[in-house]
Amino acid sequence: MHEEIKKTLEALNQGKLILYPTDTVWGIGCDATNEEAIKKVYQLKQRDDSKALICLVSDLRMLQKYVYEIPDAAYDIIDLATKPTTIIYDRPLNIAKNLIANDDTLAIRIASDEFCQKLIRQFKRPLVSTSANISGLPTPKSFSEISNEILKGVDYVVNLHREKKNSQPSSIIKIGNDATVKVIRK
C-alpha cells in the first residue's frame, strides 16, 4: 500500500487524474483544489460541468477546513451512519470554484477506506471522487466493469483492491445551514 500511495501522490501533485478504489465504488479522482484537473474529470466523464462532483476528506478536522459551517445534524449523521454517507454542505471554502455547485454547495464524504484515508492525509487536500463511468452509463460494480475509455483516460490506475465486487454508491444527504435535511440518494 505504501508504494501505491507514493505513486498516486506523484500523479495528484502533477495535476493528473487517478482511478482508485474508494469506500464505495471505483472512482475517478484528482486534487479538489485544482480547477484544471477538475475540468479533465468532466471531459473524461463527458459530463456537464453544472452537475456537481463529490469530494473526499480524511476526517472531521479536514472537513472543517473546507466548509464554512458544519450543521449539528451533520455530526449526528456522520456518527450514526451505517454505510458511506455523503453530505451536501452550504458554503464550501478553499476548494476549486468549478467543483462548487451553482447553489454554493459541495458534496463531501469522510472516507472510511484505509487506502483513501492514508492517501488524503498525506496529500493534505480533498480528492474529487466520481464514479468510474461515462456520464449516463451504469456505475461499474467492480474494477473489471470499468470501460477502456475510462482506463485510458486517467493518468494513473491504483493497483489495489481490484478484486472487490458489488460496491454501492454512497447515500447522499443535503443539510442546509437552516437545519433542513433532505435525502437525495438512499
PDB file of C-alpha atoms in Angstrom:
ATOM      1  CA  MET A   1       0.000   0.000   0.000  1.00  0.00           C
ATOM      2  CA  HIS A   2       2.851   2.398   0.804  1.00  0.00           C
ATOM      3  CA  GLU A   3       4.204   2.202  -2.761  1.00  0.00           C
ATOM      4  CA  GLU A   4       0.747   2.770  -4.281  1.00  0.00           C
ATOM      5  CA  ILE A   5       0.204   5.834  -2.109  1.00  0.00           C
ATOM      6  CA  LYS A   6       3.574   7.210  -3.209  1.00  0.00           C
ATOM      7  CA  LYS A   7       2.799   6.711  -6.937  1.00  0.00           C
ATOM      8  CA  THR A   8      -0.707   8.132  -6.540  1.00  0.00           C
ATOM      9  CA  LEU A   9       0.603  11.205  -4.710  1.00  0.00           C
ATOM     10  CA  GLU A  10       3.058  11.848  -7.563  1.00  0.00           C
ATOM     11  CA  ALA A  11       0.195  11.864 -10.063  1.00  0.00           C
ATOM     12  CA  LEU A  12      -2.033  14.073  -7.891  1.00  0.00           C
ATOM     13  CA  ASN A  13       0.748  16.581  -7.260  1.00  0.00           C
ATOM     14  CA  GLN A  14       1.206  16.914 -11.032  1.00  0.00           C
ATOM     15  CA  GLY A  15      -2.498  17.685 -11.567  1.00  0.00           C
ATOM     16  CA  LYS A  16      -3.177  14.288 -13.102  1.00  0.00           C
ATOM     17  CA  LEU A  17      -6.281  12.084 -12.945  1.00  0.00           C
ATOM     18  CA  ILE A  18      -6.298   8.878 -10.953  1.00  0.00           C
ATOM     19  CA  LEU A  19      -8.551   5.828 -10.910  1.00  0.00           C
ATOM     20  CA  TYR A  20      -8.770   4.496  -7.374  1.00  0.00           C
ATOM     21  CA  PRO A  21     -10.746   2.238  -5.045  1.00  0.00           C
ATOM     22  CA  THR A  22     -12.858   4.153  -2.533  1.00  0.00           C
ATOM     23  CA  ASP A  23     -15.059   3.097   0.351  1.00  0.00           C
ATOM     24  CA  THR A  24     -17.880   2.762  -2.205  1.00  0.00           C
ATOM     25  CA  VAL A  25     -17.220   2.298  -5.940  1.00  0.00           C
ATOM     26  CA  TRP A  26     -14.071   2.758  -8.022  1.00  0.00           C
ATOM     27  CA  GLY A  27     -13.596   6.470  -8.547  1.00  0.00           C
ATOM     28  CA  ILE A  28     -12.032   8.920 -10.923  1.00  0.00           C
ATOM     29  CA  GLY A  29     -10.189  11.420  -8.802  1.00  0.00           C
ATOM     30  CA  CYS A  30      -7.967  14.452  -8.729  1.00  0.00           C
ATOM     31  CA  ASP A  31      -6.940  17.304  -6.479  1.00  0.00           C
ATOM     32  CA  ALA A  32     -10.185  19.024  -5.406  1.00  0.00           C
ATOM     33  CA  THR A  33      -8.359  22.379  -5.302  1.00  0.00           C
ATOM     34  CA  ASN A  34      -7.074  22.152  -8.902  1.00  0.00           C
ATOM     35  CA  GLU A  35      -9.532  23.662 -11.426  1.00  0.00           C
ATOM     36  CA  GLU A  36      -7.656  22.340 -14.474  1.00  0.00           C
ATOM     37  CA  ALA A  37      -7.659  18.765 -13.145  1.00  0.00           C
ATOM     38  CA  ILE A  38     -11.376  19.023 -12.376  1.00  0.00           C
ATOM     39  CA  LYS A  39     -12.031  20.179 -15.967  1.00  0.00           C
ATOM     40  CA  LYS A  40     -10.301  16.986 -17.148  1.00  0.00           C
ATOM     41  CA  VAL A  41     -12.624  14.873 -14.972  1.00  0.00           C
ATOM     42  CA  TYR A  42     -15.707  16.499 -16.534  1.00  0.00           C
ATOM     43  CA  GLN A  43     -14.244  15.953 -20.030  1.00  0.00           C
ATOM     44  CA  LEU A  44     -13.417  12.297 -19.381  1.00  0.00           C
ATOM     45  CA  LYS A  45     -16.862  11.578 -17.960  1.00  0.00           C
ATOM     46  CA  GLN A  46     -18.480  13.610 -20.770  1.00  0.00           C
ATOM     47  CA  ARG A  47     -20.449  15.271 -18.007  1.00  0.00           C
ATOM     48  CA  ASP A  48     -21.975  18.733 -17.959  1.00  0.00           C
ATOM     49  CA  ASP A  49     -19.953  20.797 -15.509  1.00  0.00           C
ATOM     50  CA  SER A  50     -23.170  22.095 -13.945  1.00  0.00           C
ATOM     51  CA  LYS A  51     -23.591  18.639 -12.367  1.00  0.00           C
ATOM     52  CA  ALA A  52     -21.609  18.678  -9.152  1.00  0.00           C
ATOM     53  CA  LEU A  53     -18.989  16.117  -8.147  1.00  0.00           C
ATOM     54  CA  ILE A  54     -18.321  14.598  -4.726  1.00  0.00           C
ATOM     55  CA  CYS A  55     -15.088  15.066  -2.858  1.00  0.00           C
ATOM     56  CA  LEU A  56     -13.489  13.022  -0.101  1.00  0.00           C
ATOM     57  CA  VAL A  57     -11.743  14.193   3.051  1.00  0.00           C
ATOM     58  CA  SER A  58      -9.833  12.082   5.560  1.00  0.00           C
ATOM     59  CA  ASP A  59     -11.509  13.157   8.794  1.00  0.00           C
ATOM     60  CA  LEU A  60     -13.591  15.793  10.617  1.00  0.00           C
ATOM     61  CA  ARG A  61     -10.626  18.120  11.042  1.00  0.00           C
ATOM     62  CA  MET A  62     -10.101  18.257   7.282  1.00  0.00           C
ATOM     63  CA  LEU A  63     -13.843  18.670   6.683  1.00  0.00           C
ATOM     64  CA  GLN A  64     -13.839  21.763   8.913  1.00  0.00           C
ATOM     65  CA  LYS A  65     -11.236  23.416   6.647  1.00  0.00           C
ATOM     66  CA  TYR A  66     -13.478  23.155   3.592  1.00  0.00           C
ATOM     67  CA  VAL A  67     -16.933  24.067   4.926  1.00  0.00           C
ATOM     68  CA  TYR A  68     -17.863  27.438   6.390  1.00  0.00           C
ATOM     69  CA  GLU A  69     -20.190  25.910   8.972  1.00  0.00           C
ATOM     70  CA  ILE A  70     -20.949  22.270   9.713  1.00  0.00           C
ATOM     71  CA  PRO A  71     -24.543  21.928  10.943  1.00  0.00           C
ATOM     72  CA  ASP A  72     -25.061  19.928  14.151  1.00  0.00           C
ATOM     73  CA  ALA A  73     -27.191  17.428  12.228  1.00  0.00           C
ATOM     74  CA  ALA A  74     -24.175  16.576  10.059  1.00  0.00           C
ATOM     75  CA  TYR A  75     -22.167  15.484  13.097  1.00  0.00           C
ATOM     76  CA  ASP A  76     -25.044  13.210  14.134  1.00  0.00           C
ATOM     77  CA  ILE A  77     -25.334  11.693  10.656  1.00  0.00           C
ATOM     78  CA  ILE A  78     -21.574  11.115  10.450  1.00  0.00           C
ATOM     79  CA  ASP A  79     -21.611   9.398  13.859  1.00  0.00           C
ATOM     80  CA  LEU A  80     -24.701   7.269  13.207  1.00  0.00           C
ATOM     81  CA  ALA A  81     -24.318   6.316   9.533  1.00  0.00           C
ATOM     82  CA  THR A  82     -24.010   2.574   8.958  1.00  0.00           C
ATOM     83  CA  LYS A  83     -22.848   2.941   5.354  1.00  0.00           C
ATOM     84  CA  PRO A  84     -20.746   5.520   3.493  1.00  0.00           C
ATOM     85  CA  THR A  85     -22.716   8.759   3.508  1.00  0.00           C
ATOM     86  CA  THR A  86     -22.008  11.885   1.506  1.00  0.00           C
ATOM     87  CA  ILE A  87     -23.348  15.149   2.879  1.00  0.00           C
ATOM     88  CA  ILE A  88     -24.020  18.235   0.788  1.00  0.00           C
ATOM     89  CA  TYR A  89     -22.917  21.329   2.713  1.00  0.00           C
ATOM     90  CA  ASP A  90     -23.664  25.010   2.191  1.00  0.00           C
ATOM     91  CA  ARG A  91     -20.818  27.484   1.618  1.00  0.00           C
ATOM     92  CA  PRO A  92     -17.727  25.402   0.839  1.00  0.00           C
ATOM     93  CA  LEU A  93     -14.314  27.024   1.349  1.00  0.00           C
ATOM     94  CA  ASN A  94     -10.786  26.701  -0.070  1.00  0.00           C
ATOM     95  CA  ILE A  95     -11.888  24.483  -2.955  1.00  0.00           C
ATOM     96  CA  ALA A  96     -11.721  24.831  -6.749  1.00  0.00           C
ATOM     97  CA  LYS A  97     -14.570  27.052  -7.938  1.00  0.00           C
ATOM     98  CA  ASN A  98     -15.632  24.604 -10.657  1.00  0.00           C
ATOM     99  CA  LEU A  99     -16.275  21.954  -8.004  1.00  0.00           C
ATOM    100  CA  ILE A 100     -18.845  24.116  -6.217  1.00  0.00           C
ATOM    101  CA  ALA A 101     -22.477  23.689  -7.339  1.00  0.00           C
ATOM    102  CA  ASN A 102     -24.475  26.657  -8.651  1.00  0.00           C
ATOM    103  CA  ASP A 103     -26.323  26.903  -5.315  1.00  0.00           C
ATOM    104  CA  ASP A 104     -22.996  27.328  -3.424  1.00  0.00           C
ATOM    105  CA  THR A 105     -22.926  23.780  -2.053  1.00  0.00           C
ATOM    106  CA  LEU A 106     -20.449  20.914  -2.118  1.00  0.00           C
ATOM    107  CA  ALA A 107     -20.925  17.170  -1.556  1.00  0.00           C
ATOM    108  CA  ILE A 108     -18.283  15.818   0.827  1.00  0.00           C
ATOM    109  CA  ARG A 109     -17.746  12.392   2.377  1.00  0.00           C
ATOM    110  CA  ILE A 110     -15.306  11.387   5.067  1.00  0.00           C
ATOM    111  CA  ALA A 111     -13.587   8.364   3.539  1.00  0.00           C
ATOM    112  CA  SER A 112     -13.732   5.181   5.580  1.00  0.00           C
ATOM    113  CA  ASP A 113     -11.432   3.128   3.325  1.00  0.00           C
ATOM    114  CA  GLU A 114      -7.896   2.747   4.750  1.00  0.00           C
ATOM    115  CA  PHE A 115      -6.155   3.473   1.427  1.00  0.00           C
ATOM    116  CA  CYS A 116      -8.236   6.617   0.837  1.00  0.00           C
ATOM    117  CA  GLN A 117      -7.714   7.911   4.343  1.00  0.00           C
ATOM    118  CA  LYS A 118      -3.946   7.447   4.196  1.00  0.00           C
ATOM    119  CA  LEU A 119      -3.740   8.930   0.691  1.00  0.00           C
ATOM    120  CA  ILE A 120      -5.795  12.011   1.589  1.00  0.00           C
ATOM    121  CA  ARG A 121      -3.922  12.559   4.869  1.00  0.00           C
ATOM    122  CA  GLN A 122      -0.588  12.505   3.050  1.00  0.00           C
ATOM    123  CA  PHE A 123      -1.919  14.648   0.190  1.00  0.00           C
ATOM    124  CA  LYS A 124      -3.292  17.153   2.742  1.00  0.00           C
ATOM    125  CA  ARG A 125      -6.133  18.181   0.410  1.00  0.00           C
ATOM    126  CA  PRO A 126      -9.512  16.702  -0.534  1.00  0.00           C
ATOM    127  CA  LEU A 127      -9.867  14.460  -3.557  1.00  0.00           C
ATOM    128  CA  VAL A 128     -12.560  14.512  -6.204  1.00  0.00           C
ATOM    129  CA  SER A 129     -14.383  11.200  -6.214  1.00  0.00           C
ATOM    130  CA  THR A 130     -16.794  10.433  -9.016  1.00  0.00           C
ATOM    131  CA  SER A 131     -17.852   7.039 -10.311  1.00  0.00           C
ATOM    132  CA  ALA A 132     -15.600   5.496 -12.964  1.00  0.00           C
ATOM    133  CA  ASN A 133     -18.043   5.684 -15.862  1.00  0.00           C
ATOM    134  CA  ILE A 134     -19.091   7.932 -18.724  1.00  0.00           C
ATOM    135  CA  SER A 135     -21.978  10.110 -17.574  1.00  0.00           C
ATOM    136  CA  GLY A 136     -25.330   8.403 -18.090  1.00  0.00           C
ATOM    137  CA  LEU A 137     -23.883   4.883 -18.254  1.00  0.00           C
ATOM    138  CA  PRO A 138     -24.186   2.394 -15.359  1.00  0.00           C
ATOM    139  CA  THR A 139     -21.768   2.702 -12.463  1.00  0.00           C
ATOM    140  CA  PRO A 140     -19.251  -0.173 -12.592  1.00  0.00           C
ATOM    141  CA  LYS A 141     -19.746  -2.547  -9.663  1.00  0.00           C
ATOM    142  CA  SER A 142     -16.167  -3.830  -9.885  1.00  0.00           C
ATOM    143  CA  PHE A 143     -12.826  -2.916 -11.457  1.00  0.00           C
ATOM    144  CA  SER A 144     -13.397  -5.422 -14.268  1.00  0.00           C
ATOM    145  CA  GLU A 145     -16.504  -3.486 -15.406  1.00  0.00           C
ATOM    146  CA  ILE A 146     -14.644  -0.185 -15.930  1.00  0.00           C
ATOM    147  CA  SER A 147     -14.576   0.761 -19.623  1.00  0.00           C
ATOM    148  CA  ASN A 148     -11.374   1.044 -21.636  1.00  0.00           C
ATOM    149  CA  GLU A 149     -12.266   4.671 -22.339  1.00  0.00           C
ATOM    150  CA  ILE A 150     -12.040   5.452 -18.616  1.00  0.00           C
ATOM    151  CA  LEU A 151      -8.946   3.294 -18.075  1.00  0.00           C
ATOM    152  CA  LYS A 152      -7.142   5.049 -20.927  1.00  0.00           C
ATOM    153  CA  GLY A 153      -8.432   8.485 -19.923  1.00  0.00           C
ATOM    154  CA  VAL A 154      -6.811   8.590 -16.493  1.00  0.00           C
ATOM    155  CA  ASP A 155      -3.119   9.091 -15.840  1.00  0.00           C
ATOM    156  CA  TYR A 156      -2.657   6.565 -13.044  1.00  0.00           C
ATOM    157  CA  VAL A 157      -4.611   3.438 -12.024  1.00  0.00           C
ATOM    158  CA  VAL A 158      -4.127   2.326  -8.424  1.00  0.00           C
ATOM    159  CA  ASN A 159      -3.100  -1.309  -8.225  1.00  0.00           C
ATOM    160  CA  LEU A 160      -5.065  -2.290  -5.101  1.00  0.00           C
ATOM    161  CA  HIS A 161      -8.421  -3.938  -4.340  1.00  0.00           C
ATOM    162  CA  ARG A 162      -9.148  -4.780  -7.966  1.00  0.00           C
ATOM    163  CA  GLU A 163     -10.968  -7.956  -6.909  1.00  0.00           C
ATOM    164  CA  LYS A 164     -13.500  -6.004  -4.768  1.00  0.00           C
ATOM    165  CA  LYS A 165     -17.037  -6.528  -6.124  1.00  0.00           C
ATOM    166  CA  ASN A 166     -20.619  -5.312  -5.721  1.00  0.00           C
ATOM    167  CA  SER A 167     -19.785  -1.921  -4.316  1.00  0.00           C
ATOM    168  CA  GLN A 168     -22.631   0.543  -3.909  1.00  0.00           C
ATOM    169  CA  PRO A 169     -22.575   4.329  -4.246  1.00  0.00           C
ATOM    170  CA  SER A 170     -22.875   6.283  -1.010  1.00  0.00           C
ATOM    171  CA  SER A 171     -26.057   7.690   0.436  1.00  0.00           C
ATOM    172  CA  ILE A 172     -26.357  11.429  -0.239  1.00  0.00           C
ATOM    173  CA  ILE A 173     -27.974  13.794   2.229  1.00  0.00           C
ATOM    174  CA  LYS A 174     -28.291  17.557   1.861  1.00  0.00           C
ATOM    175  CA  ILE A 175     -28.113  19.544   5.093  1.00  0.00           C
ATOM    176  CA  GLY A 176     -28.722  23.272   4.950  1.00  0.00           C
ATOM    177  CA  ASN A 177     -27.351  25.703   7.457  1.00  0.00           C
ATOM    178  CA  ASP A 178     -31.018  26.413   8.221  1.00  0.00           C
ATOM    179  CA  ALA A 179     -31.255  22.804   9.599  1.00  0.00           C
ATOM    180  CA  THR A 180     -33.233  21.423   6.654  1.00  0.00           C
ATOM    181  CA  VAL A 181     -32.356  17.804   5.833  1.00  0.00           C
ATOM    182  CA  LYS A 182     -33.168  16.160   2.508  1.00  0.00           C
ATOM    183  CA  VAL A 183     -32.251  12.620   1.409  1.00  0.00           C
ATOM    184  CA  ILE A 184     -31.021  12.762  -2.195  1.00  0.00           C
ATOM    185  CA  ARG A 185     -29.955   9.112  -2.581  1.00  0.00           C
ATOM    186  CA  LYS A 186     -30.525   6.283  -0.085  1.00  0.00           C
TER     187      LYS A 186
END
